[in-house]
Short mmCIF file of C-alpha atoms in Angstrom, two decimals:
data_model
loop_
_atom_site.label_atom_id
_atom_site.label_comp_id
_atom_site.label_asym_id
_atom_site.label_seq_id
_atom_site.Cartn_x
_atom_site.Cartn_y
_atom_site.Cartn_z
CA UNK A 1 -9.69 -16.23 6.46
CA UNK A 2 -8.74 -19.68 5.25
CA UNK A 3 -8.64 -19.96 1.50
CA UNK A 4 -8.95 -23.32 -0.26
CA UNK A 5 -10.33 -24.16 -3.65
CA UNK A 6 -10.94 -21.87 -6.60
CA UNK A 7 -14.27 -20.45 -5.41
CA UNK A 8 -12.84 -19.54 -2.01
CA UNK A 9 -9.79 -17.95 -3.63
CA UNK A 10 -12.04 -15.79 -5.80
CA UNK A 11 -14.11 -14.84 -2.75
CA UNK A 12 -10.96 -13.89 -0.81
CA UNK A 13 -9.69 -11.87 -3.79
CA UNK A 14 -12.95 -9.92 -3.84
CA UNK A 15 -12.86 -9.29 -0.09
CA UNK A 16 -9.20 -8.23 -0.09
CA UNK A 17 -9.66 -6.20 -3.28
CA UNK A 18 -13.19 -4.89 -2.86
CA UNK A 19 -13.84 -2.42 -5.73
CA UNK A 20 -15.59 0.10 -3.46
CA UNK A 21 -12.62 0.12 -1.06
CA UNK A 22 -10.15 0.44 -3.93
CA UNK A 23 -12.09 3.46 -5.24
CA UNK A 24 -12.33 5.01 -1.77
CA UNK A 25 -8.60 4.69 -1.08
CA UNK A 26 -7.58 6.02 -4.48
CA UNK A 27 -10.10 8.86 -4.81
CA UNK A 28 -11.50 9.86 -1.41
CA UNK A 29 -8.76 9.49 1.18
CA UNK A 30 -5.89 11.93 1.42
CA UNK A 31 -3.12 12.05 -1.12
CA UNK A 32 -0.06 11.39 1.07
CA UNK A 33 1.17 7.85 0.46
CA UNK A 34 4.07 6.34 2.40
CA UNK A 35 5.61 3.68 0.16
CA UNK A 36 7.41 1.16 2.35
CA UNK A 37 10.28 -0.43 0.44
CA UNK A 38 10.74 2.47 -2.01
CA UNK A 39 14.34 3.19 -2.97
CA UNK A 40 16.16 4.55 -6.02
CA UNK A 41 16.44 1.06 -7.51
CA UNK A 42 14.72 1.61 -10.86
CA UNK A 43 14.40 -2.15 -11.39
CA UNK A 44 12.03 -2.52 -8.43
CA UNK A 45 8.26 -2.33 -8.84
CA UNK A 46 8.01 0.18 -5.99
CA UNK A 47 9.99 2.71 -8.04
CA UNK A 48 7.65 2.46 -11.04
CA UNK A 49 4.44 2.34 -8.98
CA UNK A 50 5.51 5.47 -7.10
CA UNK A 51 5.93 7.28 -10.44
CA UNK A 52 2.39 6.34 -11.44
CA UNK A 53 0.99 7.48 -8.09
CA UNK A 54 2.75 10.84 -8.51
CA UNK A 55 1.30 11.25 -12.01
CA UNK A 56 -2.14 10.90 -10.43
CA UNK A 57 -1.43 13.62 -7.87
CA UNK A 58 -0.31 11.54 -4.90
CA UNK A 59 2.53 12.69 -2.68
CA UNK A 60 4.83 9.68 -2.42
CA UNK A 61 6.96 9.43 0.71
CA UNK A 62 9.77 6.85 0.48
CA UNK A 63 10.19 4.58 3.52
CA UNK A 64 13.34 2.49 3.38
CA UNK A 65 16.28 1.87 5.73
CA UNK A 66 18.48 3.91 3.34
CA UNK A 67 16.10 6.93 3.67
CA UNK A 68 16.92 8.01 0.11
CA UNK A 69 15.29 10.88 -1.71
CA UNK A 70 13.21 9.27 -4.48
CA UNK A 71 11.21 11.08 -7.17
CA UNK A 72 12.03 14.38 -5.45
CA UNK A 73 10.65 13.36 -2.04
CA UNK A 74 12.95 12.90 0.97
CA UNK A 75 12.91 9.41 2.42
CA UNK A 76 12.55 8.18 5.99
CA UNK A 77 13.95 5.04 7.60
CA UNK A 78 10.56 4.07 9.11
CA UNK A 79 6.92 5.10 9.22
CA UNK A 80 7.44 6.34 12.76
CA UNK A 81 10.15 8.75 11.58
CA UNK A 82 7.80 10.60 9.18
CA UNK A 83 7.02 13.93 10.91
CA UNK A 84 3.62 14.48 9.25
CA UNK A 85 0.35 12.68 8.66
CA UNK A 86 0.30 9.80 6.21
CA UNK A 87 -3.02 8.88 4.60
CA UNK A 88 -2.16 5.56 2.96
CA UNK A 89 0.68 3.11 3.59
CA UNK A 90 1.61 1.17 0.45
CA UNK A 91 3.59 -1.95 1.37
CA UNK A 92 6.32 -3.37 -0.88
CA UNK A 93 7.86 -5.86 1.53
CA UNK A 94 7.39 -9.61 1.57
CA UNK A 95 4.39 -11.14 3.29
CA UNK A 96 6.46 -12.26 6.30
CA UNK A 97 7.26 -8.62 7.13
CA UNK A 98 4.06 -6.96 5.92
CA UNK A 99 2.01 -7.57 9.08
CA UNK A 100 4.46 -5.56 11.16
CA UNK A 101 4.22 -2.70 8.67
CA UNK A 102 0.41 -2.81 8.83
CA UNK A 103 0.59 -2.59 12.63
CA UNK A 104 2.96 0.39 12.32
CA UNK A 105 0.50 2.04 9.90
CA UNK A 106 -2.25 1.70 12.50
CA UNK A 107 0.03 3.22 15.16
CA UNK A 108 0.98 6.05 12.77
CA UNK A 109 -2.68 6.99 12.31
CA UNK A 110 -2.95 6.17 8.61
CA UNK A 111 -6.40 5.84 7.10
CA UNK A 112 -5.59 2.88 4.85
CA UNK A 113 -3.06 0.16 4.14
CA UNK A 114 -2.38 -1.26 0.69
CA UNK A 115 -0.47 -4.54 0.30
CA UNK A 116 0.99 -4.91 -3.18
CA UNK A 117 0.58 -7.88 -5.52
CA UNK A 118 1.52 -11.17 -3.87
CA UNK A 119 1.75 -9.56 -0.42
CA UNK A 120 -0.81 -11.42 1.68
CA UNK A 121 -1.29 -11.64 5.44
CA UNK A 122 -4.84 -12.49 6.49
CA UNK A 123 -4.09 -11.79 10.17
CA UNK A 124 -2.76 -8.33 9.34
CA UNK A 125 -5.85 -7.69 7.23
CA UNK A 126 -8.14 -8.60 10.14
CA UNK A 127 -6.15 -6.49 12.67
CA UNK A 128 -6.00 -3.49 10.37
CA UNK A 129 -9.72 -3.60 9.56
CA UNK A 130 -10.55 -4.10 13.26
CA UNK A 131 -8.56 -0.92 14.00
CA UNK A 132 -10.86 0.97 11.61
CA UNK A 133 -8.56 1.34 8.61
CA UNK A 134 -9.45 0.49 5.04
CA UNK A 135 -7.22 -2.16 3.52
CA UNK A 136 -6.50 -3.70 0.15
CA UNK A 137 -4.30 -6.74 -0.29
CA UNK A 138 -2.71 -8.43 -3.32
CA UNK A 139 -3.49 -5.53 -5.68
CA UNK A 140 -1.47 -2.76 -7.30
CA UNK A 141 -2.65 0.87 -7.22
CA UNK A 142 -0.75 1.58 -10.45
CA UNK A 143 -3.01 -0.96 -12.17
CA UNK A 144 -6.20 0.15 -10.41
CA UNK A 145 -5.95 3.97 -10.56
CA UNK A 146 -6.00 4.40 -14.37
CA UNK A 147 -9.26 2.41 -14.48
CA UNK A 148 -10.95 5.00 -12.27
#
Protein backbone atom coordinates (compact mmCIF):
# COMPACT_ATOMS: atom_id res chain seq x y z
CA UNK A 1 0.00 0.00 0.00
CA UNK A 2 1.46 3.33 -1.03
CA UNK A 3 0.72 6.09 1.42
CA UNK A 4 0.85 9.75 0.40
CA UNK A 5 -1.05 12.70 1.74
CA UNK A 6 -2.89 13.05 5.03
CA UNK A 7 -6.09 11.26 3.96
CA UNK A 8 -4.15 8.25 2.68
CA UNK A 9 -2.07 8.14 5.85
CA UNK A 10 -5.23 8.07 7.96
CA UNK A 11 -6.68 5.34 5.74
CA UNK A 12 -3.49 3.27 6.08
CA UNK A 13 -3.50 3.79 9.86
CA UNK A 14 -7.07 2.46 10.02
CA UNK A 15 -6.24 -0.56 7.85
CA UNK A 16 -3.07 -1.40 9.78
CA UNK A 17 -4.76 -0.71 13.13
CA UNK A 18 -8.29 -1.89 12.46
CA UNK A 19 -10.20 -1.72 15.79
CA UNK A 20 -11.92 -5.08 15.23
CA UNK A 21 -8.56 -6.79 14.59
CA UNK A 22 -7.01 -5.11 17.62
CA UNK A 23 -9.88 -6.39 19.79
CA UNK A 24 -9.66 -9.89 18.28
CA UNK A 25 -5.91 -10.20 18.88
CA UNK A 26 -6.09 -8.88 22.43
CA UNK A 27 -9.24 -10.68 23.60
CA UNK A 28 -9.99 -13.70 21.40
CA UNK A 29 -6.71 -15.25 20.31
CA UNK A 30 -4.56 -17.26 22.68
CA UNK A 31 -2.58 -15.66 25.46
CA UNK A 32 0.97 -16.73 24.58
CA UNK A 33 2.85 -13.75 23.17
CA UNK A 34 6.41 -14.02 21.86
CA UNK A 35 7.98 -10.58 22.24
CA UNK A 36 10.81 -10.25 19.74
CA UNK A 37 13.45 -7.85 21.03
CA UNK A 38 12.58 -8.31 24.73
CA UNK A 39 15.56 -8.25 27.09
CA UNK A 40 16.20 -7.20 30.68
CA UNK A 41 16.97 -3.64 29.59
CA UNK A 42 14.43 -1.73 31.67
CA UNK A 43 14.92 1.39 29.54
CA UNK A 44 13.49 -0.31 26.45
CA UNK A 45 9.81 -0.09 25.56
CA UNK A 46 9.63 -3.87 25.10
CA UNK A 47 10.38 -4.36 28.80
CA UNK A 48 7.53 -2.09 29.92
CA UNK A 49 5.04 -3.34 27.32
CA UNK A 50 5.72 -6.94 28.38
CA UNK A 51 4.87 -5.99 31.97
CA UNK A 52 1.53 -4.56 30.86
CA UNK A 53 0.74 -7.65 28.79
CA UNK A 54 1.47 -9.85 31.81
CA UNK A 55 -0.83 -7.74 34.01
CA UNK A 56 -3.60 -8.50 31.51
CA UNK A 57 -3.00 -12.25 31.71
CA UNK A 58 -0.72 -12.77 28.72
CA UNK A 59 2.19 -15.18 28.88
CA UNK A 60 5.15 -13.19 27.57
CA UNK A 61 7.97 -15.18 25.97
CA UNK A 62 11.19 -13.19 25.45
CA UNK A 63 12.86 -13.61 22.05
CA UNK A 64 16.30 -12.04 21.90
CA UNK A 65 19.77 -13.25 20.88
CA UNK A 66 20.78 -13.15 24.58
CA UNK A 67 17.87 -15.54 25.46
CA UNK A 68 17.53 -13.93 28.89
CA UNK A 69 14.86 -14.75 31.42
CA UNK A 70 12.64 -11.65 31.60
CA UNK A 71 9.68 -11.10 33.94
CA UNK A 72 10.05 -14.71 35.11
CA UNK A 73 9.81 -16.26 31.64
CA UNK A 74 12.81 -18.01 30.04
CA UNK A 75 13.97 -16.45 26.81
CA UNK A 76 14.78 -17.97 23.44
CA UNK A 77 17.25 -16.80 20.80
CA UNK A 78 14.67 -17.05 17.98
CA UNK A 79 11.01 -17.81 17.32
CA UNK A 80 12.05 -21.14 15.83
CA UNK A 81 13.72 -22.15 19.11
CA UNK A 82 10.49 -21.82 21.15
CA UNK A 83 9.35 -25.42 21.79
CA UNK A 84 5.62 -24.64 22.13
CA UNK A 85 2.84 -22.85 20.27
CA UNK A 86 2.93 -19.07 20.13
CA UNK A 87 -0.35 -17.24 19.52
CA UNK A 88 0.88 -13.71 18.84
CA UNK A 89 4.31 -12.40 17.82
CA UNK A 90 4.91 -8.86 19.07
CA UNK A 91 7.75 -7.24 17.13
CA UNK A 92 10.13 -4.72 18.72
CA UNK A 93 12.77 -4.57 16.00
CA UNK A 94 13.26 -1.84 13.43
CA UNK A 95 11.23 -1.83 10.24
CA UNK A 96 14.16 -3.10 8.15
CA UNK A 97 14.21 -6.35 10.16
CA UNK A 98 10.52 -6.68 10.96
CA UNK A 99 9.50 -8.34 7.69
CA UNK A 100 11.79 -11.28 8.36
CA UNK A 101 10.27 -11.68 11.82
CA UNK A 102 6.76 -11.63 10.34
CA UNK A 103 7.78 -14.38 7.91
CA UNK A 104 9.19 -16.40 10.82
CA UNK A 105 5.91 -15.91 12.71
CA UNK A 106 4.02 -17.38 9.75
CA UNK A 107 6.43 -20.34 9.65
CA UNK A 108 6.05 -20.81 13.44
CA UNK A 109 2.27 -21.11 13.10
CA UNK A 110 1.34 -17.99 15.04
CA UNK A 111 -2.18 -16.65 14.71
CA UNK A 112 -1.23 -12.97 14.66
CA UNK A 113 1.65 -10.54 14.28
CA UNK A 114 1.81 -7.17 16.01
CA UNK A 115 4.32 -4.54 14.84
CA UNK A 116 4.96 -1.93 17.51
CA UNK A 117 4.74 1.85 17.11
CA UNK A 118 6.83 3.12 14.19
CA UNK A 119 7.47 -0.42 12.91
CA UNK A 120 6.03 -0.44 9.40
CA UNK A 121 6.53 -2.82 6.49
CA UNK A 122 3.64 -2.85 4.01
CA UNK A 123 5.06 -5.88 2.17
CA UNK A 124 5.26 -7.88 5.39
CA UNK A 125 1.70 -6.85 6.20
CA UNK A 126 0.46 -8.12 2.83
CA UNK A 127 2.41 -11.42 3.10
CA UNK A 128 1.27 -12.06 6.65
CA UNK A 129 -2.39 -11.35 5.87
CA UNK A 130 -2.17 -13.50 2.71
CA UNK A 131 -0.91 -16.36 4.89
CA UNK A 132 -4.10 -16.07 6.96
CA UNK A 133 -2.74 -14.34 10.06
CA UNK A 134 -4.22 -11.27 11.69
CA UNK A 135 -1.84 -8.34 11.81
CA UNK A 136 -1.58 -4.93 13.42
CA UNK A 137 1.13 -2.45 12.54
CA UNK A 138 2.31 0.82 14.11
CA UNK A 139 0.31 0.32 17.32
CA UNK A 140 1.14 -0.64 20.90
CA UNK A 141 -0.85 -3.34 22.74
CA UNK A 142 -0.01 -1.69 26.08
CA UNK A 143 -1.92 1.39 24.88
CA UNK A 144 -4.76 -0.57 23.28
CA UNK A 145 -5.50 -3.26 25.89
CA UNK A 146 -6.56 -0.98 28.79
CA UNK A 147 -9.16 0.61 26.49
CA UNK A 148 -10.87 -2.76 26.03
